[in-house]
PDB file of C-alpha atoms in Angstrom:
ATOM      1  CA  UNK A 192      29.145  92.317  10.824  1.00 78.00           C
ATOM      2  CA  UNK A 193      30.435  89.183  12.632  1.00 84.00           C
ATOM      3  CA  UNK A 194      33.818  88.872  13.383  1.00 91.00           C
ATOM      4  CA  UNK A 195      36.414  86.555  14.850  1.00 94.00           C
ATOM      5  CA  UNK A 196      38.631  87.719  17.444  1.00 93.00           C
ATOM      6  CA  UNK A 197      41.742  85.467  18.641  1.00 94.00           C
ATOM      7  CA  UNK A 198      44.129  85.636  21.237  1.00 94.00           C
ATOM      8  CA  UNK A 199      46.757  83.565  22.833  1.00 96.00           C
ATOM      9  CA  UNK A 200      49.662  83.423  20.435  1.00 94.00           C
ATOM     10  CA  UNK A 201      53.169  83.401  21.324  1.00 97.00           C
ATOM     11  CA  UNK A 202      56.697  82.148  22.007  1.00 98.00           C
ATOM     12  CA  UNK A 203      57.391  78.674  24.064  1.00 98.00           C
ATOM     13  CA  UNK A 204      59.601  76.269  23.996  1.00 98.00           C
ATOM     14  CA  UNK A 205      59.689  72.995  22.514  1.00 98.00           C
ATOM     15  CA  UNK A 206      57.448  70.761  25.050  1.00 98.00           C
ATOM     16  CA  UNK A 207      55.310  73.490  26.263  1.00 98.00           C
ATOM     17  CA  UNK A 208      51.955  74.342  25.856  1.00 98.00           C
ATOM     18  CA  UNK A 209      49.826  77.140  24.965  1.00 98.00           C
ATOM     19  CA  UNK A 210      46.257  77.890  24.589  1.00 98.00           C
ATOM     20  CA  UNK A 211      44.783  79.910  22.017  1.00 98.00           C
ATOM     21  CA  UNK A 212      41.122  81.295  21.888  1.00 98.00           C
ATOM     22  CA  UNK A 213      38.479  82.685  19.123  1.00 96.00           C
ATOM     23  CA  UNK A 214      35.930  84.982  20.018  1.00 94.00           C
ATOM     24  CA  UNK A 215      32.759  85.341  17.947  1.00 91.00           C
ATOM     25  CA  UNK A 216      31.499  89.214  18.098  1.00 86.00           C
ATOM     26  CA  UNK A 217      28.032  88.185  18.490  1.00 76.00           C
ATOM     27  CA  UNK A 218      26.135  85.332  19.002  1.00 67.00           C
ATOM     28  CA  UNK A 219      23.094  84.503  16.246  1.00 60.00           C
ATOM     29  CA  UNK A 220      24.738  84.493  13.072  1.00 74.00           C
ATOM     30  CA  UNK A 221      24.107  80.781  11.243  1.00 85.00           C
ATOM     31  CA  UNK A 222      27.279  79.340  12.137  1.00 89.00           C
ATOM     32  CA  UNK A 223      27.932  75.739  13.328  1.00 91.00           C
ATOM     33  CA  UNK A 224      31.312  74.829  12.423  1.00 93.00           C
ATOM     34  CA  UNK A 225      34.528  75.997  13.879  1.00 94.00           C
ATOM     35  CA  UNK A 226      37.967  75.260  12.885  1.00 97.00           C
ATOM     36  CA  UNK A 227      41.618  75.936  13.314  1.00 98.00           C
ATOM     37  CA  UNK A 228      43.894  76.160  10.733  1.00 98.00           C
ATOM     38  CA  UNK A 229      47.992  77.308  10.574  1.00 98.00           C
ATOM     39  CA  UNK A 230      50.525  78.513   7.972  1.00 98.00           C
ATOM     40  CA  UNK A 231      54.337  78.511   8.456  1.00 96.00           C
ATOM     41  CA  UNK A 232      55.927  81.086   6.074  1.00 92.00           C
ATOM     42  CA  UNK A 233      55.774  79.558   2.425  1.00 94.00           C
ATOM     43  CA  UNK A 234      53.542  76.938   2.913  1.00 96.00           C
ATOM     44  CA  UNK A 235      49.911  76.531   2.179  1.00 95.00           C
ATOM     45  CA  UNK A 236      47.191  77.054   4.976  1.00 96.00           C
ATOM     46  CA  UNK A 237      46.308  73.619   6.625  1.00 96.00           C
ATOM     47  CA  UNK A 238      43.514  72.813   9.159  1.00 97.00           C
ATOM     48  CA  UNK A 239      44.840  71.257  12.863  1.00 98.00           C
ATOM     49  CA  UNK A 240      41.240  70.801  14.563  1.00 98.00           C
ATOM     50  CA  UNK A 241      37.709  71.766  13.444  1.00 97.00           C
ATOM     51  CA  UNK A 242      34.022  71.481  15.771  1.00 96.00           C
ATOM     52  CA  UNK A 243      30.304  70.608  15.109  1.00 94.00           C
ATOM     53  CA  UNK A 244      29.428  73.395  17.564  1.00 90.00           C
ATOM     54  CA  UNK A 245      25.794  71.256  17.511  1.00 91.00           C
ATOM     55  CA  UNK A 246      26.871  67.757  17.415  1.00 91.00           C
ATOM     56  CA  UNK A 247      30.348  68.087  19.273  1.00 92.00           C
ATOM     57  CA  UNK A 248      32.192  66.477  16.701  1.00 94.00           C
ATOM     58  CA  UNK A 249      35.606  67.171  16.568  1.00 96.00           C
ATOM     59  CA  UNK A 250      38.512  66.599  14.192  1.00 96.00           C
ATOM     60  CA  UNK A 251      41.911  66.456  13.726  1.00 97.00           C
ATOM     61  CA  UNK A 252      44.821  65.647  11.516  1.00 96.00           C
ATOM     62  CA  UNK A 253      47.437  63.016  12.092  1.00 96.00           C
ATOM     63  CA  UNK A 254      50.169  65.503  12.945  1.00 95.00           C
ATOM     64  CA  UNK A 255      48.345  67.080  16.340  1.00 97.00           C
ATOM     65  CA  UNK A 256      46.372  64.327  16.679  1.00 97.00           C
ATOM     66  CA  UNK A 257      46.956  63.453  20.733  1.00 97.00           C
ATOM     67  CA  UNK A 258      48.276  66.812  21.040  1.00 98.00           C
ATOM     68  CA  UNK A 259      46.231  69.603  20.525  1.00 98.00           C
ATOM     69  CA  UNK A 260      42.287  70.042  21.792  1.00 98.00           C
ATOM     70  CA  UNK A 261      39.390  72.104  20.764  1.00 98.00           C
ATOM     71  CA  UNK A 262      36.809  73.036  22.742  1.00 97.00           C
ATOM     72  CA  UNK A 263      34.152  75.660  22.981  1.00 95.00           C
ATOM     73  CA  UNK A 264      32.342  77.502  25.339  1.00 92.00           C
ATOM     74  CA  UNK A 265      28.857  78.302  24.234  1.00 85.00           C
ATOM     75  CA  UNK A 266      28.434  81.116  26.421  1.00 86.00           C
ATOM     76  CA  UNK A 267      31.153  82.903  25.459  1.00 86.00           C
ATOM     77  CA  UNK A 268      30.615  82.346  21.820  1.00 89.00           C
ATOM     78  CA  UNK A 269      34.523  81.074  21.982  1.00 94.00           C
ATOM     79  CA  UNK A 270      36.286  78.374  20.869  1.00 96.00           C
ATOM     80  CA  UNK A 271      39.712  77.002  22.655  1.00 98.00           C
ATOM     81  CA  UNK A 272      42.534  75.464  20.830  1.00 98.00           C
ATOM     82  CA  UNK A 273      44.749  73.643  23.645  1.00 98.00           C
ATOM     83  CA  UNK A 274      48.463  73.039  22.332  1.00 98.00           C
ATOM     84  CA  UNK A 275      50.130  70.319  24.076  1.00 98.00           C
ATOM     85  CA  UNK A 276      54.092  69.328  23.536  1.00 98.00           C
ATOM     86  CA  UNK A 277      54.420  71.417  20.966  1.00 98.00           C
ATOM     87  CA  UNK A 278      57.490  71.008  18.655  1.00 97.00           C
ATOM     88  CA  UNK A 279      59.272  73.600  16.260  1.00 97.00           C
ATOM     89  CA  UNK A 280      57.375  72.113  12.900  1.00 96.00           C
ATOM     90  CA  UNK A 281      54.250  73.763  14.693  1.00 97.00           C
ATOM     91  CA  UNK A 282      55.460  77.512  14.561  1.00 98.00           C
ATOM     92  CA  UNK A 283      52.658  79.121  11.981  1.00 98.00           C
ATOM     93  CA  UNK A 284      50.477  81.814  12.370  1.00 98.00           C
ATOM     94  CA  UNK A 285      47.875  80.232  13.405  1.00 98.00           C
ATOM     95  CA  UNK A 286      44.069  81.357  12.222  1.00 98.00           C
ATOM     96  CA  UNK A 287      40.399  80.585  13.428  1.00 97.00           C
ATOM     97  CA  UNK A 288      37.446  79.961  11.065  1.00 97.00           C
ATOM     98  CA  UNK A 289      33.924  79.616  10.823  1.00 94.00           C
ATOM     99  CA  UNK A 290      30.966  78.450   8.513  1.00 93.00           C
ATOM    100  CA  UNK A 291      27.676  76.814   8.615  1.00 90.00           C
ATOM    101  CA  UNK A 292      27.762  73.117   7.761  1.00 87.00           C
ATOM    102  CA  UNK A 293      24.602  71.201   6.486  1.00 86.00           C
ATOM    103  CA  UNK A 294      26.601  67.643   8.166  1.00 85.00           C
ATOM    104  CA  UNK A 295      26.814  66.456  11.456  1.00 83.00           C
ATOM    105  CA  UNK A 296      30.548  67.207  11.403  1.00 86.00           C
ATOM    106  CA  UNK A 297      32.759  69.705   9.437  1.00 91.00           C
ATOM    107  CA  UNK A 298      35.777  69.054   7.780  1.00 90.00           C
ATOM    108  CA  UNK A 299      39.058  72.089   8.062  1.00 88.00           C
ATOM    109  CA  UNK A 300      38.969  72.291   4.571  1.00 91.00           C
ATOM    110  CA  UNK A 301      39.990  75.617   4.025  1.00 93.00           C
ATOM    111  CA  UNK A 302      38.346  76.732   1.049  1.00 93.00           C
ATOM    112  CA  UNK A 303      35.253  75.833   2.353  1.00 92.00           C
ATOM    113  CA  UNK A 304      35.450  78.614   5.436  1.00 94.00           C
ATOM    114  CA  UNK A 305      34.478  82.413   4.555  1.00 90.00           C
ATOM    115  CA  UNK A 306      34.853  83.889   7.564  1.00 94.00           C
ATOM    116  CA  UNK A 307      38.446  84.355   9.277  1.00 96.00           C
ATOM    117  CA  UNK A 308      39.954  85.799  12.228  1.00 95.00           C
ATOM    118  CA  UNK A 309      43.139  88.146  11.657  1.00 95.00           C
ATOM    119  CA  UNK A 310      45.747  85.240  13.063  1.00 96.00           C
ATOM    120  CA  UNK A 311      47.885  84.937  16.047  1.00 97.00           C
ATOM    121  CA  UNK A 312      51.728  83.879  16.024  1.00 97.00           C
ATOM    122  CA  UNK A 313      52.604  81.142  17.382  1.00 98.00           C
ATOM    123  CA  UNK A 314      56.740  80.305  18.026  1.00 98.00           C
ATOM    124  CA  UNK A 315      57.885  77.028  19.405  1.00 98.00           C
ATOM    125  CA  UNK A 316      62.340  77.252  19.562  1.00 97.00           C
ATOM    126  CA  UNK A 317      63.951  74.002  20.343  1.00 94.00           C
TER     127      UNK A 317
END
């Protein structure tokens, strides 16, 4: 059974930075698409960066958009989400996702992903 392990969450204030990381449990399984997504406490799950783990296309929405980077390291089966100048409105839990996409890119649409990591906290305090 694959799984996705993160790490990386935390507390930091507003301006810092913090780097959060998704492990795949093995390496094989048809997956080509990686994506972050977040949810603050009453508020529905929305996607901050997603990865063509073939093509290298990456996304991302308006609101992290010059902010936050994904990356991957194909060795490690892991993908990196890089938080720059983060501000309170970005304290969520903050989950990874994966899925196979028949595109060139993939979109963080979140119904689209069936296989999620657990979540890891993420606190920014102004």
């Amino acid at each position: 059974q694959v799984q996705l392990v993160e790490s990386g969450g935390g507390s930091v204030q507003a301006g810092g930075s913090l780097r959060l990381s998704c492990a795949l449990s093995r390496s094989g399984y048809n997956i080509n698409c990686m994506a972050w997504f977040r949810q603050a406490p009453g508020k529905e799950r929305d996607g901050v960066a997603s990865i063509h783990t073939t093509s290298d296309t990456i996304l991302y929405p308006d609101s992290v958009k010059g902010r936050f980077t994904i990356s991957q390291d194909n060795r490690k089966n892991t993908v990196y989400l890089q938080m720059n100048r983060l501000k309170p409105e970005d304290t969520a839990t903050y989950y990874c996702a994966a899925r196979w996409s028949s595109y060139g890119s993939c979109s963080y649409t979140a119904a689209a992903f069936r296989l999620w990591g657990q979540g890891t906290v993420v606190t920014v305090s102004s």
